[in-house]
Short mmCIF file of C-alpha atoms in Angstrom, two decimals:
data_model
loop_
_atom_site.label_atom_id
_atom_site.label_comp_id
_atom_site.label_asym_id
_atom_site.label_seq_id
_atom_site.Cartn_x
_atom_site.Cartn_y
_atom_site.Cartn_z
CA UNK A 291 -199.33 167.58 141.41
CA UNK A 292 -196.29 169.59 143.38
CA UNK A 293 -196.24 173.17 143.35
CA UNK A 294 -193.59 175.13 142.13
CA UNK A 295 -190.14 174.06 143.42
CA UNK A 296 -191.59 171.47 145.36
CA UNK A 297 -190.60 168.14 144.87
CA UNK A 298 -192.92 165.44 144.52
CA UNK A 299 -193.51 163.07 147.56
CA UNK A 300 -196.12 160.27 148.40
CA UNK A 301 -198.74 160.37 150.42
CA UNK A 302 -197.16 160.58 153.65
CA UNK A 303 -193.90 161.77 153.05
CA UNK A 304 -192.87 165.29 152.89
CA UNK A 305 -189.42 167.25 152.49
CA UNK A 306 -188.64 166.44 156.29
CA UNK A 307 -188.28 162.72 155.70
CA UNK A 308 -185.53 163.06 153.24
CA UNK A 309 -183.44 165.47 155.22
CA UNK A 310 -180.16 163.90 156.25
CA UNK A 311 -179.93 163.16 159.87
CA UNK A 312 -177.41 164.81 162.27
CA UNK A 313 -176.33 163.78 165.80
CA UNK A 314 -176.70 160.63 167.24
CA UNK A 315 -179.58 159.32 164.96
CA UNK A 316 -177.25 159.31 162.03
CA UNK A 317 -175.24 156.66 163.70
CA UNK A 318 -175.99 152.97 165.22
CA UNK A 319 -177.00 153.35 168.47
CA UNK A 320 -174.05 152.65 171.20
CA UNK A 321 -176.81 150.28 173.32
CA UNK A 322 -176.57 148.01 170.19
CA UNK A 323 -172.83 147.69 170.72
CA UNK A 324 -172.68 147.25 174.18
CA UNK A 325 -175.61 144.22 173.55
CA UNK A 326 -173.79 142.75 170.99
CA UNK A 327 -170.54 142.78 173.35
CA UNK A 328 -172.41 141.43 175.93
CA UNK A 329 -173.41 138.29 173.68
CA UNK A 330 -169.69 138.04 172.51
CA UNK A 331 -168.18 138.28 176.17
CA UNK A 332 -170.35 135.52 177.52
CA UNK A 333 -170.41 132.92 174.56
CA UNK A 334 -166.19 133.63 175.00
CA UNK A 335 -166.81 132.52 178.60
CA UNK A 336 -168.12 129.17 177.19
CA UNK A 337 -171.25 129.25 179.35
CA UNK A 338 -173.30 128.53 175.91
CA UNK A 339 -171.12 125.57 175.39
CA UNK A 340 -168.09 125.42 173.15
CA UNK A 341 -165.31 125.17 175.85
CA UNK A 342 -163.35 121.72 176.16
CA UNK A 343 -164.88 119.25 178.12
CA UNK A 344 -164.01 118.68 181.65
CA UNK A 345 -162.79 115.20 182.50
CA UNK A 346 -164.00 114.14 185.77
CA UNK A 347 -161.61 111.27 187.44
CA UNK A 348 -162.94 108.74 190.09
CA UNK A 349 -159.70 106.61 191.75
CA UNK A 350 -160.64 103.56 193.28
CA UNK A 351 -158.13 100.84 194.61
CA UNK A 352 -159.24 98.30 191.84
CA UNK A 353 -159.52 101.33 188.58
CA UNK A 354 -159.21 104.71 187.88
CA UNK A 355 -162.19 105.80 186.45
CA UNK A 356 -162.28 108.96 183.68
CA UNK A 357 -165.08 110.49 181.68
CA UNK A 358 -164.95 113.13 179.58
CA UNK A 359 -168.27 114.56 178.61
CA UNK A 360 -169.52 117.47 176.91
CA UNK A 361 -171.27 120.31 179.18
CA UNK A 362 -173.59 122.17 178.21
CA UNK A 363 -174.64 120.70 175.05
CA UNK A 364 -177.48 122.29 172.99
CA UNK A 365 -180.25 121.15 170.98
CA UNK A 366 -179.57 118.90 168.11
CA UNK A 367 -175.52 118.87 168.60
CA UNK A 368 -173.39 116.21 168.23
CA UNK A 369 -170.86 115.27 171.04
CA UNK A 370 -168.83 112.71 172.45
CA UNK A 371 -168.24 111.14 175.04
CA UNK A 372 -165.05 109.60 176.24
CA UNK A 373 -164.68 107.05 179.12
CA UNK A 374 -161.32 105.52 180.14
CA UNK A 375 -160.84 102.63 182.60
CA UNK A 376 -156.89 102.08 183.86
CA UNK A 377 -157.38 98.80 185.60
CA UNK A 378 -155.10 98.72 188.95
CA UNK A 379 -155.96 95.11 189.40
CA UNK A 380 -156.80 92.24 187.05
CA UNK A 381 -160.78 92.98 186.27
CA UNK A 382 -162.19 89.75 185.60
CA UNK A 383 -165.80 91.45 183.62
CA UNK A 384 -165.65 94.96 183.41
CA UNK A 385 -168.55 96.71 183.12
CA UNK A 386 -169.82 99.96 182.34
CA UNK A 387 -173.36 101.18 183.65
CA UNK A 388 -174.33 104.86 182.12
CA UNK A 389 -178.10 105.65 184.01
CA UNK A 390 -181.04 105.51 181.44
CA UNK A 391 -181.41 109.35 183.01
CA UNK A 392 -178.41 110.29 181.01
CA UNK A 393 -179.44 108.86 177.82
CA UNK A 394 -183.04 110.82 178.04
CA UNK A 395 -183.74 112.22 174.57
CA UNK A 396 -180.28 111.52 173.37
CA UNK A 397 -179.60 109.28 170.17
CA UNK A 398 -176.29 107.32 170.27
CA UNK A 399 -175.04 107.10 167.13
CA UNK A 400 -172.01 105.04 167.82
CA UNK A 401 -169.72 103.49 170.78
CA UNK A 402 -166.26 102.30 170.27
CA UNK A 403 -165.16 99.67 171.20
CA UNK A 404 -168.01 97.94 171.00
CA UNK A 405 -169.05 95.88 173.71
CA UNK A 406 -168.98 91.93 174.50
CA UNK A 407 -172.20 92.36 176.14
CA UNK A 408 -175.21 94.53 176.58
CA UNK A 409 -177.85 94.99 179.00
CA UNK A 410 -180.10 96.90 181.11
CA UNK A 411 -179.82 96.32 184.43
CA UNK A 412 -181.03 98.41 187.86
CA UNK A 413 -181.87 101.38 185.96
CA UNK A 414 -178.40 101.38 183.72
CA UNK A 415 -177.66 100.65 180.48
CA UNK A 416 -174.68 98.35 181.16
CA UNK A 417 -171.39 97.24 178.57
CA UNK A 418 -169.26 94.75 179.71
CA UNK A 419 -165.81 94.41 178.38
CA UNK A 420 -163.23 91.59 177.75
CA UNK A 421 -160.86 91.33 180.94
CA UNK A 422 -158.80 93.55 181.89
CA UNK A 423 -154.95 92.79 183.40
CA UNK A 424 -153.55 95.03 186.01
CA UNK A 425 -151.95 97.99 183.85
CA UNK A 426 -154.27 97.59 180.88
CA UNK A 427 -156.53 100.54 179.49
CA UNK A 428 -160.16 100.44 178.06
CA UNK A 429 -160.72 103.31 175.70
CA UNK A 430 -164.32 104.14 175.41
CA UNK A 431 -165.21 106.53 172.46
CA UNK A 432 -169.50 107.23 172.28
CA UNK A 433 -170.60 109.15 169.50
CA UNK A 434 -174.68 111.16 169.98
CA UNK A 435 -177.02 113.66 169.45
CA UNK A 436 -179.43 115.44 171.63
CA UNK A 437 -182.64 115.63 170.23
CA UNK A 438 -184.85 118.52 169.76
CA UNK A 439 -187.14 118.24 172.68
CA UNK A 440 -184.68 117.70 175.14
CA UNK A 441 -184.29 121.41 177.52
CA UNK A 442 -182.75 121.44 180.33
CA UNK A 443 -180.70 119.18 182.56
CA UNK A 444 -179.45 115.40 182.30
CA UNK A 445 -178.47 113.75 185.72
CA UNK A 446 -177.16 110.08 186.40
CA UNK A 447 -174.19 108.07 187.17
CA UNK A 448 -171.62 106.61 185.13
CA UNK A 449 -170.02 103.07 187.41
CA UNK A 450 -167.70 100.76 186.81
CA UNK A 451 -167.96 97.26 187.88
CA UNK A 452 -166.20 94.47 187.79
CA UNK A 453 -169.32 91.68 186.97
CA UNK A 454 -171.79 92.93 189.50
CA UNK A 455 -168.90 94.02 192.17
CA UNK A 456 -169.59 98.21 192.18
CA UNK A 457 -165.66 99.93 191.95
CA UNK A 458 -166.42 103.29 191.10
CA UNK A 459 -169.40 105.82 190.31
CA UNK A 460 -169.17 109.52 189.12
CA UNK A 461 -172.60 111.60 189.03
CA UNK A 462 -172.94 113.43 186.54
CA UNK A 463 -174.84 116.23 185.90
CA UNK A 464 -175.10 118.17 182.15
CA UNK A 465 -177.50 121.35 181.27
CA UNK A 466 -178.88 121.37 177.78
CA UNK A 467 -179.49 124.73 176.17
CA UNK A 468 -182.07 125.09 173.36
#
């Protein structure tokens, strides 16, 4: 039982605890701010993903080669890929090859067009295309996910052939952030 003009407190707590606070203690602490700002300034930066994609172009006498791709991606997000072919010269069979190594841990959920023809061939998953006349453009639209156990980096090469003639390649390289 409290004594006379003492208030009653639990075990453990006394008068002091309910005292108001003064100074800096009665306010967030600045360090949580500048933390905070710190996250804010470097997602802004896009260096946790978020900023437009880069397109990467590859000209070749035959094709200019373009792919647009996603970088970084993170666990479990959905992205898109875009690959465009402006054919320079009538291609005959063109063919896409994307490296297995690029595809690790990914699911593709969709790719428009769809090919003529699929197969895996020297290490690439390869799409070949009706022909292409001198002027023409392919429009490659591929839809996927990265999957949860998939940390790190994703390194390959993205060609373009015409049949099994090699026009153009563009390594690419793509960090994934849990």
């Amino acid at each position: 039982m409290a004594e006379s003009g003492e208030e009653a407190f639990p075990d453990g707590i006394d008068a002091g605890h309910a005292k108001p606070l003064g100074g800096l203690r009665a306010h967030a602490s600045p360090l949580a701010f500048i933390i905070l700002g710190g996250f804010v300034a470097t997602a802004m930066t896009g260096a946790l993903g978020g900023a437009p994609a880069p397109v990467t172009s590859i000209s070749a006498p035959a094709a200019l080669l373009e792919v647009k791709l996603a970088r970084p991606l993170r666990s479990g997000l959905f992205f898109e890929t875009h690959i465009r072919v402006i054919a320079r010269q009538n291609l005959a069979k063109p063919v896409i090859g994307i490296d297995a190594t690029l595809w690790r841990d990914l699911t593709i959920n969709s790719q428009i067009p769809a090919a003529a023809n699929e197969s895996f061939e020297d290490g690439q998953y390869r799409f070949e295309y009706p022909p292409l006349k001198a002027g023409d453009t392919l429009d490659i639209k591929i839809d996927g996910q990265t999957n949860p156990p998939l940390v790190g980096r994703i390194t390959g090469s993205i060609t373009l052939l015409d049949g099994q003639v090699l026009l153009s390649s563009t390594r690419v390289s793509v960090p994934v952030l849990p």
